[in-house]
Coordinates of C-alpha atoms and ligand atoms in Angstrom, one line a residue:
X7 CA 187.3 24.5 -36.6
X8 CA 189.8 21.9 -37.5
X9 CA 193.3 20.2 -35.4
X10 CA 195.5 22.8 -36.3
X11 CA 193.2 25.7 -35.3
X12 CA 193.1 24.3 -31.6
X13 CA 195.4 26.6 -29.6
X14 CA 198.3 24.2 -27.6
X15 CA 198.4 20.4 -26.9
X16 CA 200.6 19.6 -29.6
X17 CA 201.6 16.2 -28.4
X18 CA 198.2 15.3 -27.7
X19 CA 196.2 16.3 -31.0
X20 CA 199.0 14.8 -33.0
X21 CA 198.2 11.3 -31.0
X22 CA 194.8 11.5 -31.9
X23 CA 195.1 12.3 -35.3
X24 CA 197.4 9.6 -35.8
X25 CA 195.3 7.0 -34.1
X26 CA 192.2 8.2 -35.8
X27 CA 194.2 7.8 -39.2
X28 CA 195.0 4.5 -38.0
X29 CA 191.7 3.6 -36.8
X30 CA 193.1 2.5 -33.5
X31 CA 191.3 5.0 -31.3
X32 CA 190.9 3.4 -28.2
X33 CA 187.3 2.8 -27.0
X34 CA 187.6 4.8 -23.9
X35 CA 189.7 7.6 -23.1
X36 CA 190.1 10.7 -20.3
X37 CA 190.4 13.7 -21.1
X38 CA 191.8 15.4 -18.0
X39 CA 193.4 18.7 -17.4
X40 CA 192.3 22.2 -16.2
X41 CA 188.7 23.7 -17.1
X42 CA 188.7 25.5 -20.4
X43 CA 191.9 24.5 -21.8
X44 CA 190.1 23.0 -24.7
X45 CA 189.6 19.3 -23.7
X46 CA 185.9 19.1 -25.0
X47 CA 186.7 21.1 -28.1
X48 CA 188.9 18.2 -28.9
X49 CA 186.6 15.7 -27.9
X50 CA 184.3 16.8 -30.4
X51 CA 187.2 17.5 -33.2
X52 CA 187.9 14.1 -32.6
X53 CA 184.6 12.7 -33.3
X54 CA 184.1 14.9 -36.5
X55 CA 187.5 13.7 -37.7
X56 CA 186.5 10.1 -36.8
X57 CA 183.2 10.4 -38.4
X58 CA 183.9 12.5 -41.2
X59 CA 183.0 11.3 -44.6
X60 CA 186.3 11.8 -46.2
X61 CA 188.0 10.7 -42.8
X62 CA 189.2 9.5 -40.6
X63 CA 191.7 11.9 -40.0
X64 CA 191.6 15.9 -39.8
X65 CA 187.9 16.6 -40.3
X66 CA 187.1 18.1 -43.3
X67 CA 184.7 20.5 -42.2
X68 CA 182.3 20.2 -45.5
X69 CA 180.8 16.9 -45.6
X70 CA 177.4 16.5 -44.1
X71 CA 178.8 14.4 -41.1
X72 CA 180.8 17.1 -39.9
X73 CA 178.3 19.9 -40.3
X74 CA 175.8 18.1 -38.3
X75 CA 178.3 17.1 -35.6
X76 CA 179.5 20.7 -35.1
X77 CA 175.5 21.6 -35.0
X78 CA 175.0 19.0 -32.5
X79 CA 172.5 17.2 -34.5
X80 CA 174.4 14.1 -35.8
X81 CA 172.3 10.9 -33.8
X82 CA 175.7 9.2 -33.5
X83 CA 177.4 11.8 -31.5
X84 CA 176.3 12.3 -27.7
X85 CA 177.2 14.7 -24.9
X86 CA 176.5 13.8 -21.7
X87 CA 176.4 16.7 -19.0
X88 CA 175.6 17.1 -15.5
X89 CA 171.8 17.7 -14.9
X90 CA 171.7 20.4 -12.3
X91 CA 174.9 19.5 -10.2
X92 CA 175.1 15.5 -10.9
X93 CA 175.1 13.1 -14.3
X94 CA 172.3 10.3 -12.7
X95 CA 172.2 7.0 -12.9
X96 CA 169.2 6.9 -15.3
X97 CA 171.3 8.7 -17.9
X98 CA 174.1 6.3 -17.8
X99 CA 172.1 3.4 -18.1
X100 CA 170.7 4.7 -21.6
X101 CA 174.1 5.3 -22.4
X102 CA 175.2 2.0 -21.8
X103 CA 172.3 0.5 -23.7
X104 CA 173.6 2.9 -26.7
X105 CA 177.3 2.2 -26.3
X106 CA 176.3 -1.2 -27.3
X107 CA 174.1 -0.7 -30.2
X108 CA 175.7 0.1 -33.9
X109 CA 176.3 3.3 -35.3
X110 CA 173.3 4.4 -36.7
X111 CA 174.9 5.7 -40.1
X112 CA 178.2 6.6 -39.3
X113 CA 181.2 4.2 -39.0
X114 CA 181.2 4.5 -35.0
X115 CA 179.6 6.2 -32.2
X116 CA 180.8 8.7 -29.3
X117 CA 179.8 9.6 -26.2
X118 CA 181.2 12.2 -24.6
X119 CA 181.0 12.7 -20.7
X120 CA 181.6 15.9 -19.7
X121 CA 182.4 16.9 -16.0
X122 CA 182.4 13.2 -15.3
X123 CA 183.8 13.9 -11.7
X124 CA 179.9 14.7 -11.3
X125 CA 179.0 10.6 -11.9
X126 CA 177.3 9.6 -9.0
X127 CA 178.5 6.4 -7.4
X128 CA 175.2 4.7 -8.9
X129 CA 176.3 5.8 -12.2
X130 CA 179.8 5.0 -11.9
X131 CA 179.1 1.8 -11.1
X132 CA 176.6 1.5 -14.5
X133 CA 179.3 3.3 -16.9
X134 CA 182.0 0.7 -15.4
X135 CA 179.9 -2.6 -16.3
X136 CA 179.6 -0.8 -19.8
X137 CA 183.2 -0.3 -20.2
X138 CA 183.8 -3.8 -19.1
X139 CA 183.8 -5.4 -22.4
X140 CA 185.2 -2.7 -24.5
X141 CA 182.6 -1.7 -27.2
X142 CA 183.3 -2.7 -30.7
X143 CA 182.3 0.3 -32.3
X144 CA 181.7 3.5 -29.9
X145 CA 184.2 5.6 -28.2
X146 CA 183.4 7.0 -24.9
X147 CA 185.3 10.3 -23.5
X148 CA 185.4 11.2 -20.2
X149 CA 186.2 14.6 -19.6
X150 CA 187.2 16.2 -16.3
X151 CA 189.5 18.5 -14.3
X152 CA 189.5 16.2 -11.3
X153 CA 190.2 12.4 -12.7
X154 CA 191.1 11.4 -9.0
X155 CA 187.5 11.8 -8.5
X156 CA 186.4 8.9 -11.0
X157 CA 186.5 5.4 -9.8
X158 CA 190.0 4.2 -10.2
X159 CA 188.4 1.0 -11.6
X160 CA 186.7 3.4 -14.6
X161 CA 190.1 5.2 -14.6
X162 CA 192.0 2.1 -15.0
X163 CA 189.8 1.2 -18.3
X164 CA 190.8 4.4 -19.8
X165 CA 193.3 5.7 -22.0
X166 CA 194.1 9.0 -20.4
X167 CA 195.2 12.0 -22.1
X168 CA 196.4 15.0 -20.3
X169 CA 196.0 18.6 -21.0
X170 CA 198.1 21.4 -19.4
X171 CA 197.1 24.9 -18.9
X172 CA 197.8 27.1 -22.2
X173 CA 200.7 29.9 -22.3
X174 CA 198.9 33.4 -22.4
X175 CA 200.0 33.6 -25.8
X176 CA 198.1 30.9 -27.2
X177 CA 194.8 32.2 -25.2
X178 CA 195.3 35.9 -26.4
X179 CA 195.4 34.6 -30.0
X180 CA 192.6 32.4 -29.6
X181 CA 190.6 35.5 -28.1
X182 CA 191.5 37.4 -31.0
X183 CA 191.3 35.2 -34.2
X184 CA 188.9 32.8 -33.1
X185 CA 186.5 35.2 -30.8
X186 CA 187.2 38.5 -32.5
X187 CA 188.1 40.1 -29.4
X188 CA 190.2 43.7 -29.6
X189 CA 194.0 42.7 -29.2
X190 CA 194.0 44.8 -25.8
X191 CA 191.1 43.2 -24.1
X192 CA 192.7 39.8 -25.7
X193 CA 196.1 40.2 -24.1
X194 CA 194.4 41.6 -20.6
X195 CA 192.2 38.8 -20.5
X196 CA 194.9 36.0 -21.7
X197 CA 197.2 37.5 -18.2
X198 CA 194.3 37.1 -16.0
X199 CA 193.0 33.7 -17.3
X200 CA 195.7 31.7 -15.5
X201 CA 196.2 29.4 -18.6
X202 CA 192.6 28.9 -19.2
X203 CA 190.9 30.4 -22.4
X204 CA 187.2 29.2 -20.3
X205 CA 188.8 31.4 -17.5
X206 CA 189.8 34.2 -19.6
X207 CA 186.1 34.4 -21.2
X208 CA 184.3 34.6 -17.7
X209 CA 186.1 37.4 -16.3
X210 CA 184.8 40.2 -15.7
X211 CA 185.1 43.5 -13.6
X212 CA 182.1 44.9 -11.4
X213 CA 181.9 48.2 -13.4
X214 CA 182.2 46.1 -16.5
X215 CA 179.4 44.1 -15.6
X216 CA 177.3 47.1 -14.7
X217 CA 177.5 48.7 -17.8
X218 CA 176.8 45.6 -19.7
X219 CA 173.9 45.2 -17.8
X220 CA 172.8 48.7 -19.1
X221 CA 173.7 47.6 -23.0
X222 CA 172.1 44.6 -22.3
X223 CA 168.8 46.5 -21.7
X224 CA 169.3 49.1 -24.5
X225 CA 169.7 46.0 -26.8
X226 CA 166.2 44.4 -25.7
X227 CA 164.7 47.8 -25.9
X228 CA 165.9 50.0 -28.4
X229 CA 163.4 48.9 -31.0
X230 CA 160.6 50.3 -29.1
X231 CA 162.5 53.2 -27.4
X232 CA 160.9 56.8 -27.6
X233 CA 163.0 59.1 -29.4
X234 CA 163.4 61.3 -26.2
X235 CA 164.9 58.1 -24.3
X236 CA 167.4 57.3 -27.1
X237 CA 169.0 60.4 -26.7
X238 CA 169.2 60.0 -22.7
X239 CA 170.9 56.7 -23.4
X240 CA 173.5 58.3 -25.9
X241 CA 173.8 61.0 -23.6
X242 CA 174.5 58.2 -20.8
X243 CA 176.7 56.4 -22.5
X244 CA 178.8 59.3 -23.7
X245 CA 179.5 60.0 -20.1
X246 CA 181.0 56.5 -19.5
X247 CA 184.5 56.5 -17.9
X248 CA 185.4 54.1 -20.3
X249 CA 183.5 54.7 -23.5
X250 CA 185.6 52.6 -25.7
X251 CA 185.1 49.7 -23.3
X252 CA 181.2 50.3 -23.9
X253 CA 181.4 49.9 -27.8
X254 CA 183.7 46.9 -27.1
X255 CA 181.4 45.4 -25.1
X256 CA 178.4 46.0 -27.5
X257 CA 180.3 44.4 -29.8
X258 CA 180.7 41.5 -28.1
X259 CA 177.4 41.2 -27.0
X260 CA 176.2 41.7 -30.7
X261 CA 178.7 39.0 -31.7
X262 CA 177.2 36.8 -29.3
X263 CA 174.0 37.5 -30.7
X264 CA 175.0 36.4 -34.3
X265 CA 176.7 33.6 -32.8
X266 CA 173.3 32.4 -31.2
X267 CA 171.6 33.3 -34.5
X268 CA 173.5 30.9 -36.3
X269 CA 172.9 27.9 -34.1
X270 CA 175.8 28.3 -31.6
X271 CA 178.7 25.8 -32.0
X272 CA 181.3 28.6 -30.4
X273 CA 181.6 29.7 -27.0
X274 CA 179.9 33.1 -25.8
X275 CA 182.1 35.7 -24.7
X276 CA 179.4 36.5 -22.3
X277 CA 178.0 33.2 -21.5
X278 CA 176.5 34.1 -18.2
X279 CA 174.0 36.7 -20.1
X280 CA 173.0 33.9 -22.4
X281 CA 169.5 34.3 -21.4
X282 CA 169.0 37.9 -22.4
X283 CA 171.0 37.5 -25.4
X284 CA 168.9 34.6 -26.5
X285 CA 165.8 36.9 -26.2
X286 CA 167.4 39.8 -28.3
X287 CA 168.6 37.2 -31.1
X288 CA 165.0 36.5 -31.9
X289 CA 164.1 40.0 -32.9
X290 CA 165.0 42.6 -35.3
X291 CA 168.5 43.2 -33.8
X292 CA 169.5 39.2 -34.5
X293 CA 168.9 39.4 -38.1
X294 CA 171.5 42.6 -38.1
X295 CA 174.1 41.6 -35.5
X296 CA 176.9 41.2 -37.5
X297 CA 176.4 44.3 -39.2
X298 CA 176.1 46.3 -36.3
X299 CA 179.1 44.8 -34.5
X300 CA 180.9 45.6 -38.1
X301 CA 179.9 49.3 -37.3
X302 CA 180.6 49.4 -34.1
X303 CA 184.2 48.7 -34.9
X304 CA 184.1 51.7 -37.1
X305 CA 182.5 53.7 -34.5
X306 CA 185.6 52.6 -32.3
X307 CA 188.1 53.7 -34.8
X308 CA 186.1 57.5 -35.1
X309 CA 186.4 57.2 -31.1
X310 CA 190.3 56.8 -31.0
X311 CA 190.5 59.5 -33.5
X312 CA 189.1 61.9 -30.8
X313 CA 186.0 62.4 -32.2
X314 CA 183.1 64.2 -29.9
X315 CA 181.9 61.2 -28.2
X316 CA 178.0 62.7 -27.9
X317 CA 177.9 62.1 -31.4
X318 CA 179.5 58.7 -31.4
X319 CA 177.2 57.6 -28.9
X320 CA 174.1 59.2 -30.8
X321 CA 175.3 57.2 -34.2
X322 CA 175.7 54.2 -32.2
X323 CA 171.9 54.5 -31.0
X324 CA 171.0 55.4 -34.3
X325 CA 172.5 52.3 -36.0
X326 CA 171.1 49.8 -33.5
X327 CA 167.6 51.7 -34.0
X328 CA 167.9 51.1 -37.5
X329 CA 168.0 54.4 -38.5
X330 CA 171.4 54.0 -40.0
X331 CA 173.1 57.4 -39.7
X332 CA 176.4 56.1 -40.5
X333 CA 176.6 57.6 -43.8
X334 CA 177.4 60.7 -42.1
X335 CA 180.9 59.1 -41.1
X336 CA 183.6 58.8 -42.9
X337 CA 186.1 56.2 -41.0
X338 CA 189.0 57.3 -42.5
Ligands
ZN12 ZN1 183.8 16.2 -42.9

């Protein structure tokens, strides 16, 4: 992902790119604004753009630095997040030591403090010490939805960039293009997401949740499931009130499994089910998740064409069981 692919925040992105190119990126920045609008995404992108071997500027997305920052393994980029509910003083003392150290290999070091309002009082004071003398080769980015809960003395040492909520059209496009969500679902979630991509992703209804539990269980067990039970599962799915949503949901689960399998870096649609997804990603399904997700897209088209529901669900189960069967289908 590059700056132009991040939804909204046009002015903020322009400021960041300009200061990066001039090598004038402030040593301490505060990204403040509602949750789920892209603050952390842009903080990481700034680190990538600045440390890119062809930069600083728009990250090339091809060099070793870009790749390692994306995978979260670059030694000069660190993200600090609450350990439970708080960011404790030990973490910050360690951070302050590192802020004053020289970079391992890049032109600078980046320290991103997520949910900075979770800093304990002691931790805040420790951080303040670290920012008293502006670090020369380190950049600290504090991220928070409630800047007023930070110490005023910390706020005053940071250059603040404010993030606003996103218009629904931006959210819808993000969900469709970056997350591969079907248009109707993306539209619905964008409307309900209150200007936050994070909220739109997390949105779920009760019945949706229940169905997803069933689908997760199916994915976890399908490989060892006796034939008779597979038939029962297909029957049950074909009786779902909204069979198309079942397929869409299955597709979103497989998409997440593929993301995990590839080492992450992209937000999960079903982040709350991450533990189960991780388990499934390690197994046979994990290795073929992308392929299965694509086939389910075909099945959805077939279902829309008024195909027999039970037949479609039988094919779904056969596909997931690794028995193929989709050659029977002509998606046209
Ligand atoms: Zn690069």
